[in-house]
Short mmCIF file of C-alpha atoms in Angstrom, two decimals:
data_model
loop_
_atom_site.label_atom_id
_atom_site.label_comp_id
_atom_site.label_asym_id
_atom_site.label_seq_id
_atom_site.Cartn_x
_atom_site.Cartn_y
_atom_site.Cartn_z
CA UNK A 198 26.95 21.44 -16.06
CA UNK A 199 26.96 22.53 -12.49
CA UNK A 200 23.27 21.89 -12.15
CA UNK A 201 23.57 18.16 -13.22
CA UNK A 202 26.69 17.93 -11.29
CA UNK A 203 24.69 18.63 -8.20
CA UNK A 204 22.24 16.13 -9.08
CA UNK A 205 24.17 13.51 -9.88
CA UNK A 206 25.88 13.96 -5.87
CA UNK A 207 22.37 13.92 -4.94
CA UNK A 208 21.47 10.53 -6.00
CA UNK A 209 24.77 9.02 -5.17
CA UNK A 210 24.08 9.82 -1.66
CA UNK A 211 21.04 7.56 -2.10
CA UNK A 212 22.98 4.76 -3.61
CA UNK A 213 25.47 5.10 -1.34
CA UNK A 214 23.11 5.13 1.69
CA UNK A 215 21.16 2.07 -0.01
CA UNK A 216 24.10 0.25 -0.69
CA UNK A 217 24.48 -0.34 3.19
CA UNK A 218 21.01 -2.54 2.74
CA UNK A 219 20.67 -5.98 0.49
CA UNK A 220 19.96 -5.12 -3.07
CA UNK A 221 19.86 -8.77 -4.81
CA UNK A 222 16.44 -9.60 -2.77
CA UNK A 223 13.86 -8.69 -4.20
CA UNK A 224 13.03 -11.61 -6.47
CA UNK A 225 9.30 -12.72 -5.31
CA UNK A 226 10.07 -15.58 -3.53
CA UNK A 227 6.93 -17.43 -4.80
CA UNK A 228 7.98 -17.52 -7.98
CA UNK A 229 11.37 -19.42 -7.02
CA UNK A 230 11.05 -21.60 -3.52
CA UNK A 231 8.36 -23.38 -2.13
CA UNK A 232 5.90 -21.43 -0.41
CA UNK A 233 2.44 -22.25 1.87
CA UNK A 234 0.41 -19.18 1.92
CA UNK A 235 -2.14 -20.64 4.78
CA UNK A 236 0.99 -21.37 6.99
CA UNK A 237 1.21 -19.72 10.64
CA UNK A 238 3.44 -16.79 10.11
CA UNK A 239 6.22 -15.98 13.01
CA UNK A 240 4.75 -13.30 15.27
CA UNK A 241 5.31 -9.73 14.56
CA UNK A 242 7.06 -9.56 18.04
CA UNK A 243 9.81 -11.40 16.96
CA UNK A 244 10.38 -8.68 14.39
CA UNK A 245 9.93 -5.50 16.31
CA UNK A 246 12.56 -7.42 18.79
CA UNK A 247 15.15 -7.59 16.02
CA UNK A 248 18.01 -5.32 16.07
CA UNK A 249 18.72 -5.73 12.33
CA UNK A 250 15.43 -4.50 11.38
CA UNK A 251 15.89 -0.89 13.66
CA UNK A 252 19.33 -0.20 12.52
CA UNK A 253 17.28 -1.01 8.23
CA UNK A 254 14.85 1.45 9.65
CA UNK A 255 17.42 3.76 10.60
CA UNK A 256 19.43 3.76 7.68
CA UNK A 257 16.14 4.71 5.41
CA UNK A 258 15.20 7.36 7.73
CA UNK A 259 18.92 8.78 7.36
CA UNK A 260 18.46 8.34 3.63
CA UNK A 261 14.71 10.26 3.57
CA UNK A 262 16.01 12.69 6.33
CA UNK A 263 18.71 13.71 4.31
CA UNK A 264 17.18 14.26 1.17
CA UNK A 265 14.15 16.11 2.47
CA UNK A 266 16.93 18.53 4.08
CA UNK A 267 18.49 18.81 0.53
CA UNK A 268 15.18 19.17 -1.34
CA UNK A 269 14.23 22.28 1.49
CA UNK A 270 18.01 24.01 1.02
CA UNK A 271 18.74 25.69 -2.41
CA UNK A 272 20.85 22.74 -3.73
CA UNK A 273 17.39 20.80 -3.66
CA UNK A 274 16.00 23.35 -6.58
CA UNK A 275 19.41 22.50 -8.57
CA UNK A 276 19.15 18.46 -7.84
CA UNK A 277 15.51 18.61 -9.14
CA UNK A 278 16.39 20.99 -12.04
CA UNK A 279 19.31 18.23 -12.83
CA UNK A 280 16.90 15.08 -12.81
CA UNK A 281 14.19 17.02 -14.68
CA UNK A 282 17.43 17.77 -17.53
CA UNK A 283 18.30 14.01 -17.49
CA UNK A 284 15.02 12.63 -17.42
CA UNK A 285 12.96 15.21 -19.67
CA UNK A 286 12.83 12.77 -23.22
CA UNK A 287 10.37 10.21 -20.92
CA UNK A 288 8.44 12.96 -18.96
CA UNK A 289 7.84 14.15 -22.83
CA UNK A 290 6.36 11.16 -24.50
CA UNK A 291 5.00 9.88 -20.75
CA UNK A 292 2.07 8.46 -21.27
CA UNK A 293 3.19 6.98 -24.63
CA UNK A 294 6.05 4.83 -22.49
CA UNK A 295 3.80 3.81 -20.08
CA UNK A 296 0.99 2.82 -22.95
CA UNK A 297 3.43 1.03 -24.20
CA UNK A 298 5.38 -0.74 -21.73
CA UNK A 299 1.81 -2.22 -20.27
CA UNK A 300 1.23 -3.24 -23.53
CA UNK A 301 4.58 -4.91 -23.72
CA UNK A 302 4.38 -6.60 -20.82
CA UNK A 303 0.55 -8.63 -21.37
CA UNK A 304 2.21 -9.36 -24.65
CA UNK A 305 5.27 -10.92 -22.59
CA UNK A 306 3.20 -13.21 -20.32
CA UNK A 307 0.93 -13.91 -23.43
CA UNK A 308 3.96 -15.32 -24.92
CA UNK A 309 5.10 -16.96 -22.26
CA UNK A 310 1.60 -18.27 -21.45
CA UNK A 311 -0.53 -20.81 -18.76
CA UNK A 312 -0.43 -17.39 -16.12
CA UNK A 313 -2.92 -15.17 -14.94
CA UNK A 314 -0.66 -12.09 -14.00
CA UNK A 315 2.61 -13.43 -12.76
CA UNK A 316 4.87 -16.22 -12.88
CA UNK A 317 3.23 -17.99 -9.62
CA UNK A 318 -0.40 -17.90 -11.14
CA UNK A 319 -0.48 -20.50 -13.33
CA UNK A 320 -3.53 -21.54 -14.88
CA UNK A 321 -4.13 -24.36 -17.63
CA UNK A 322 -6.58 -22.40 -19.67
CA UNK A 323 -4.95 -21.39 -23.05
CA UNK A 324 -7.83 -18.84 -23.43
CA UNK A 325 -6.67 -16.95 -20.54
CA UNK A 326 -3.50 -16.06 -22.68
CA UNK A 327 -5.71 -14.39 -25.79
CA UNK A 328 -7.13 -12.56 -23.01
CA UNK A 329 -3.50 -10.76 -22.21
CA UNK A 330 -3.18 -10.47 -25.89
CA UNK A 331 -6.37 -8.31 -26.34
CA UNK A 332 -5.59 -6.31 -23.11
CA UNK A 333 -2.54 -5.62 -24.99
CA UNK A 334 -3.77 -4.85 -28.00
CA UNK A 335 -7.03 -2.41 -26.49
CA UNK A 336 -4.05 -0.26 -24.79
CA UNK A 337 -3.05 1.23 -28.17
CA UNK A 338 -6.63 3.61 -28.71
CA UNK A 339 -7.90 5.54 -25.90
CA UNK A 340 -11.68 4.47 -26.71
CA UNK A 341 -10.24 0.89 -25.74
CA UNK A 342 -8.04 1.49 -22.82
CA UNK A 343 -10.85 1.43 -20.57
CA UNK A 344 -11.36 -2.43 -21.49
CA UNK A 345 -8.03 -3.28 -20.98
CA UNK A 346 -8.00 -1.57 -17.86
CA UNK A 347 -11.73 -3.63 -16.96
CA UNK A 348 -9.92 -6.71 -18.45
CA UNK A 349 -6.93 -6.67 -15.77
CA UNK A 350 -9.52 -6.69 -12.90
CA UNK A 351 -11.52 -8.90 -14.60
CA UNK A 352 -7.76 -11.46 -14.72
CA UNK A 353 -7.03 -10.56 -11.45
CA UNK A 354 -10.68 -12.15 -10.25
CA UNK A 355 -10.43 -14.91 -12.42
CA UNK A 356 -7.85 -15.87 -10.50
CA UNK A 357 -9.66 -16.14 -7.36
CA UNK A 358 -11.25 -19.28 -8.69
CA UNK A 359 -7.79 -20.95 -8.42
CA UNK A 360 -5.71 -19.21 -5.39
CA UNK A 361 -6.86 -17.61 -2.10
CA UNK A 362 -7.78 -14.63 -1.75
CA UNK A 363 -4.88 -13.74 0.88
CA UNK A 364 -2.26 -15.04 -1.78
CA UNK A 365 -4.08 -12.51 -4.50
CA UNK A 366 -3.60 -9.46 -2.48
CA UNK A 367 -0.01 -9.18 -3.64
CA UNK A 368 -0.97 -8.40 -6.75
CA UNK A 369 -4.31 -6.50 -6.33
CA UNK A 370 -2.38 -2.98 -5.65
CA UNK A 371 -0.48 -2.82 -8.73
CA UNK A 372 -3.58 -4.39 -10.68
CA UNK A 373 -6.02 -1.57 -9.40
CA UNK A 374 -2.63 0.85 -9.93
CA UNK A 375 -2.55 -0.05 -13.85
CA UNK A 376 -6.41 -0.12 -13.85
CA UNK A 377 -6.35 2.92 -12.40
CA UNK A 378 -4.54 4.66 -15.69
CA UNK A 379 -5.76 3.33 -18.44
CA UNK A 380 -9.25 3.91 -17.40
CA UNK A 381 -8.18 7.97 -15.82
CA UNK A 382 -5.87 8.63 -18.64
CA UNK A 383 -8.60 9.20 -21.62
CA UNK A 384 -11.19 11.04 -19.60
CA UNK A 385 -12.16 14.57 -20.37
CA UNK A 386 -12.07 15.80 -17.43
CA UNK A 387 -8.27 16.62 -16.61
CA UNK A 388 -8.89 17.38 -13.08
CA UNK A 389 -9.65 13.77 -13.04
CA UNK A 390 -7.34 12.81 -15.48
CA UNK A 391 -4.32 14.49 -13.56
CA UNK A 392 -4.57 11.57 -11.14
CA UNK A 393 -3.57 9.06 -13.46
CA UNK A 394 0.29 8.81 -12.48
CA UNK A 395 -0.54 8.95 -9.20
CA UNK A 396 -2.44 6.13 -9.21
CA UNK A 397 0.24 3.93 -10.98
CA UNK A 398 2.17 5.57 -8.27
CA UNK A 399 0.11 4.74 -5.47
CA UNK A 400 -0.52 1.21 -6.72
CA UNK A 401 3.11 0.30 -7.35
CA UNK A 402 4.16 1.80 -3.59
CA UNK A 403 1.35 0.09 -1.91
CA UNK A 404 2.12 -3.58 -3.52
CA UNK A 405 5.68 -3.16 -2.69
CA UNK A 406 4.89 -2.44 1.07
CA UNK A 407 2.39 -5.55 1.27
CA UNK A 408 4.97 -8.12 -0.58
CA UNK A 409 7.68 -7.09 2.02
CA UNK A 410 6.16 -8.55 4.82
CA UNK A 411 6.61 -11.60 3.58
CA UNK A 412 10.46 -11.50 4.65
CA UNK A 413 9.26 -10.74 8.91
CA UNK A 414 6.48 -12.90 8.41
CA UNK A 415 7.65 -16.32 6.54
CA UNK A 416 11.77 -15.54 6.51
CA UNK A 417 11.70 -19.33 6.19
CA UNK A 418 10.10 -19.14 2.54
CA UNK A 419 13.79 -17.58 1.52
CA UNK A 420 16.20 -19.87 3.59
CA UNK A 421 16.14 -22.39 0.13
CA UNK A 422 17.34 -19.46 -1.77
CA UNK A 423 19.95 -18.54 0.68
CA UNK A 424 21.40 -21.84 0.22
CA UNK A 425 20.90 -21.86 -3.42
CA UNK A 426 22.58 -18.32 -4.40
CA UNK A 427 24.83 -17.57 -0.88
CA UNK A 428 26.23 -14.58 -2.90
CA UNK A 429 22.62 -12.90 -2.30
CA UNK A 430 23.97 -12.11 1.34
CA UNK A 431 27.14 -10.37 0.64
CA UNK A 432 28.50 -12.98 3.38
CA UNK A 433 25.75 -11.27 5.32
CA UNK A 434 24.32 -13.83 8.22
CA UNK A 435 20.91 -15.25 6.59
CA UNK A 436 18.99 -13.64 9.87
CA UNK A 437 20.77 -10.30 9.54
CA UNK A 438 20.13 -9.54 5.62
CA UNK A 439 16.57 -11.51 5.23
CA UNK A 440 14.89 -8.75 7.38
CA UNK A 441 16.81 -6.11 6.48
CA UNK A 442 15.68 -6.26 2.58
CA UNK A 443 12.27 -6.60 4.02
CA UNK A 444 12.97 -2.94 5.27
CA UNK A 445 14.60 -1.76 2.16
CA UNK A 446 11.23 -2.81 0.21
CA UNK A 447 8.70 -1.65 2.59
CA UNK A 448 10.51 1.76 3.18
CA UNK A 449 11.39 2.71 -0.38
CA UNK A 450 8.25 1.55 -1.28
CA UNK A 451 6.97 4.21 1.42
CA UNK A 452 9.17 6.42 -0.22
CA UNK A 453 7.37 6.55 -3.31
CA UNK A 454 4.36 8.21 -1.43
CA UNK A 455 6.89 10.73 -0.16
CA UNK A 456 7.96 14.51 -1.21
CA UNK A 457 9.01 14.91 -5.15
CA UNK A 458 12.86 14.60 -4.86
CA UNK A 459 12.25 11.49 -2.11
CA UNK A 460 9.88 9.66 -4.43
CA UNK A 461 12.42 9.99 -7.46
CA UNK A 462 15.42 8.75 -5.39
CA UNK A 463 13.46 6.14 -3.66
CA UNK A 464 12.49 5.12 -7.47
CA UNK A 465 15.72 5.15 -8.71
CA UNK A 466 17.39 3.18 -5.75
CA UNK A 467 14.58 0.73 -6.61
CA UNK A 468 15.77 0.20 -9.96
CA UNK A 469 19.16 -0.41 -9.02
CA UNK A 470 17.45 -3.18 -6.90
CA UNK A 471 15.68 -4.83 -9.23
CA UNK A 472 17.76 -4.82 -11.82
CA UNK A 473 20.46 -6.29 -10.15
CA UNK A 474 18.28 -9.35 -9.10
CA UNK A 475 18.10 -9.98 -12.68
CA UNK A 476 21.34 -11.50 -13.01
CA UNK A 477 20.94 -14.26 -10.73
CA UNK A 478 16.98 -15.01 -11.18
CA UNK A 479 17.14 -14.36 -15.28
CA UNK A 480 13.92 -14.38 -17.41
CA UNK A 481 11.62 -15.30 -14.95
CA UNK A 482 12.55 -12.44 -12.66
CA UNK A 483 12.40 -10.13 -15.52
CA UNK A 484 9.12 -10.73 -17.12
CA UNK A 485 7.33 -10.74 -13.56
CA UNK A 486 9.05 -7.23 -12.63
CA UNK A 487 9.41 -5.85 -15.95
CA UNK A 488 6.07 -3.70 -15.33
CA UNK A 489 7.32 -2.48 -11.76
CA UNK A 490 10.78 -1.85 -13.60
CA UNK A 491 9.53 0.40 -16.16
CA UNK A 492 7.06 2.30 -13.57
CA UNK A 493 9.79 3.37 -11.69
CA UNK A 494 11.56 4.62 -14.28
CA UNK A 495 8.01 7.05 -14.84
CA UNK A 496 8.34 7.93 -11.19
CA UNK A 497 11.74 8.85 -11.81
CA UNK A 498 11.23 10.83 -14.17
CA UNK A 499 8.02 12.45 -12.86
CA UNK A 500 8.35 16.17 -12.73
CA UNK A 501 4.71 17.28 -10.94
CA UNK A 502 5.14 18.71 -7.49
CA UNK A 503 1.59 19.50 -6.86
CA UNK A 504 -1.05 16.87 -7.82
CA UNK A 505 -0.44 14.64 -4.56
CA UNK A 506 -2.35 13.54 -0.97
CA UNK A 507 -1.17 14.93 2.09
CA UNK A 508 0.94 16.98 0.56
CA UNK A 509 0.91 19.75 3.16
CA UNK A 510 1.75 17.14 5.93
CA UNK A 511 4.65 15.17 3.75
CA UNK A 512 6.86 18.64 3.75
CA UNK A 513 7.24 18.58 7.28
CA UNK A 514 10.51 16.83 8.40
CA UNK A 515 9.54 15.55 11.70
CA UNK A 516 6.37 13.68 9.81
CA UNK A 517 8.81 11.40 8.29
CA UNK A 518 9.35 8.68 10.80
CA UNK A 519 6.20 9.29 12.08
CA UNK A 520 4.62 8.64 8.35
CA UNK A 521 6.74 5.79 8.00
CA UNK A 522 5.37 4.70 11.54
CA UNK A 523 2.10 4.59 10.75
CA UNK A 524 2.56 3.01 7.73
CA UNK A 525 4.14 0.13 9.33
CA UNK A 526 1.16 0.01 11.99
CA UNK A 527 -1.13 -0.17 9.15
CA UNK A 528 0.24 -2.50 6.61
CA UNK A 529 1.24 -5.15 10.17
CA UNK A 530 -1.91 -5.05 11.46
CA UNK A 531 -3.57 -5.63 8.00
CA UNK A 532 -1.27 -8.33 6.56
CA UNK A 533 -1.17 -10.60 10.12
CA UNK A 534 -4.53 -9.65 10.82
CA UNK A 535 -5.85 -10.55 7.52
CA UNK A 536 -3.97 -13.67 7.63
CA UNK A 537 -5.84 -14.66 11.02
CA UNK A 538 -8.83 -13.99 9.81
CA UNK A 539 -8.35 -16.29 6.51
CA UNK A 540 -6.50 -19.19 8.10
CA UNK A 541 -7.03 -19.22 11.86
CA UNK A 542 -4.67 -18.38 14.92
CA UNK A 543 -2.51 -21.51 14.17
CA UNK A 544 -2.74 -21.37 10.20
CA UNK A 545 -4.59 -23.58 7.98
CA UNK A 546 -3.10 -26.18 5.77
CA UNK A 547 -4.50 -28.31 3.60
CA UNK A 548 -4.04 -32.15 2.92
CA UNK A 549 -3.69 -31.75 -0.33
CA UNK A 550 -1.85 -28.01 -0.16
CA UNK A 551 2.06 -29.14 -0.92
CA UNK A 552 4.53 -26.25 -1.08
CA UNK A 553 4.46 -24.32 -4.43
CA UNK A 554 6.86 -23.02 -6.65
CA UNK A 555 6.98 -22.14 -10.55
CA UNK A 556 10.19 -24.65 -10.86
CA UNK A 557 9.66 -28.06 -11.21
CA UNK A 558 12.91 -30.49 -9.66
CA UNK A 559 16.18 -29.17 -10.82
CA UNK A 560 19.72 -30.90 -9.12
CA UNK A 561 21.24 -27.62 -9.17
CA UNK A 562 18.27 -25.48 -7.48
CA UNK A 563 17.48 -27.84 -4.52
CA UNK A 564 14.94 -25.91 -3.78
CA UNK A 565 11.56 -28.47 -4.60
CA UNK A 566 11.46 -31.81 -6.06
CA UNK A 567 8.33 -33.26 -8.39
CA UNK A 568 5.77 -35.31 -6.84
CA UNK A 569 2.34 -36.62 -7.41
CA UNK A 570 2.26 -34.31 -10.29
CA UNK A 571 2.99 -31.35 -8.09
CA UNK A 572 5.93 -28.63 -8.94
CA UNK A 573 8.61 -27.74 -6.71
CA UNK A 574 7.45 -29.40 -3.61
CA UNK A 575 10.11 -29.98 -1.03
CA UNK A 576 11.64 -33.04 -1.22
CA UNK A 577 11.52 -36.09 0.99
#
């Protein structure tokens, strides 16, 4: 009893720490307001000028600071001992959840059907559907995962015949991540195979990072939603809590790379993230994260402490911010750099290129209006 008593004070420090960041914002904003991918983004200055996004930075490094300390004292053996109690049914029957929740979720989009991988790819081709629905259905023997994890990739290209390549690289880190698995987790060899979570891992922490940038880099993309659902803010000023749940994302997603009892927390104040945007984005929401959802719940309740990169430099307390400093270097540089290289300087738009959502016109989500056969662009 003491043990999970300990544990449970453990991760409500991390909730209570996250709680002082938004939690309702991590809907993908492409799949709810309009959206031009080949727009000029704001400069990177105007972030690294913003108050609001040191004292997000801060918080997090309180919140990883803290826990490292507790996972280094003796109370960190008993907080890992206590997640390890409440979590040990999934670590169990691991790979059968995450066999299965894959599965689940091609079957989802099959049903739901005219997408490629999520709610903002849309595609007209009704073979692209039976396509899920085999990826789903090669998951269940090992001798077939290796197609389904060939057959994601394979979506995940087909794609590129219909969106830019820029736009795809939100989802190409979680692709490779589930690739990753299913083709690792029927080898032979389990020096190999031992790799496979961290892959999904790895995959999962890396997309997160990437897709937060959108909030420093197109904070306007999220203004319609502001307006839509104010509650999202907490009475928050748009400016203050827009970049702040940009930090929230990029540094638990940074957290997931992090020591064992870091990783876990960061997953499980993830979850309490996500789900709550649920509620006010429904179905939509759901389906799209339901994948990311049910990987944090294996990171949560991943017991290895060994199989890892850099683990020698990630127990060292003072490598914190300066991990979580170079991560930001790297993921800027590559996301605005990336962006000049695709679109030009000043951006690229086309004539054609109206702003996107997956909504058509609704009254009571002024957030795009129909026209010339478009969805969701903004209205005149």
């Amino acid at each position: 009893m003491s043990t999970l008593r300990n544990s449970r004070e453990t991760i409500l420090l991390a909730l209570s720490i996250t709680c002082f960041l938004p939690v309702t914002a991590f809907a993908h904003v492409k799949w709810f307001a309009p959206y031009i991918v080949g727009a000029r983004p704001e400069p990177i200055y105007d972030t690294m000028k913003d108050t609001w996004f040191w004292v997000g930075i801060g918080l997090v490094l309180i919140f990883f600071i803290a826990t490292r300390l507790v996972e280094k004292s003796k109370f960190g053996e008993v907080a890992v001992a206590g997640l390890n109690t409440a979590t040990a049914p999934l670590w169990n029957r691991q790979d059968e959840y995450i066999r299965a929740i894959i599965a689940a979720f091609f079957v989802a989009i099959f049903a739901v059907g005219g997408v490629y991988l999520t709610p903002d790819l849309k595609t007209p081709a009704e073979w692209v559907s039976w396509m899920q629905l085999l990826i789903a259905c090669c998951i269940f023997s090992r001798r077939t995962m290796p197609i389904a994890g060939i057959g994601i990739i394979a979506l995940w290209i087909l794609a590129l015949r219909d969106y830019d390549l820029f736009h795809l690289f939100d989802y190409l880190a979680l692709g490779l991540g589930v690739a990753g698995y299913l083709l690792l987790e029927p080898l032979q060899n389990e020096k190999l195979r031992a790799r496979r979570f961290e892959a999904l891992r790895w995959g999962l922490a890396i997309a997160l990072m990437w897709s937060s940038l959108e909030k420093f880099a197109f904070p306007s993309w999220f203004y319609p939603l502001v307006v839509e659902k104010p509650f999202l803010t907490f009475g928050m000023p748009r400016d203050v809590f827009i970049p702040m749940a940009g930090v929230t994302e990029f540094t638990l997603g940074f957290g997931l790379l992090w020591t064992p009892l870091i990783r876990r927390l960061s997953a499980i104040a993830l979850l309490v993230i996500f789900t709550a945007a649920v509620w006010p984005f429904g179905r939509i929401d759901l389906i799209g994260h339901g994948l990311i959802m049910a990987i944090l719940f294996a990171v949560a309740a991943d017991q290895r402490s060994g199989v890892d990169l850099f683990t020698v430099f990630k127990r060292r307390l003072m490598n914190i911010p300066a991990g979580l400093a170079v991560a930001l270097v790297v993921f800027c540089t590559g996301y605005w750099g990336l962006h000049t290289a695709f679109y030009g300087v000043d951006g690229y738009i086309a004539v054609d290129d109206g702003s996107k959502t997956t909504h058509s016109f609704d009254p009571d989500h002024p957030h795009g209006s129909e026209e010339h056969g478009q969805t969701g662009t903004p209205p005149q």
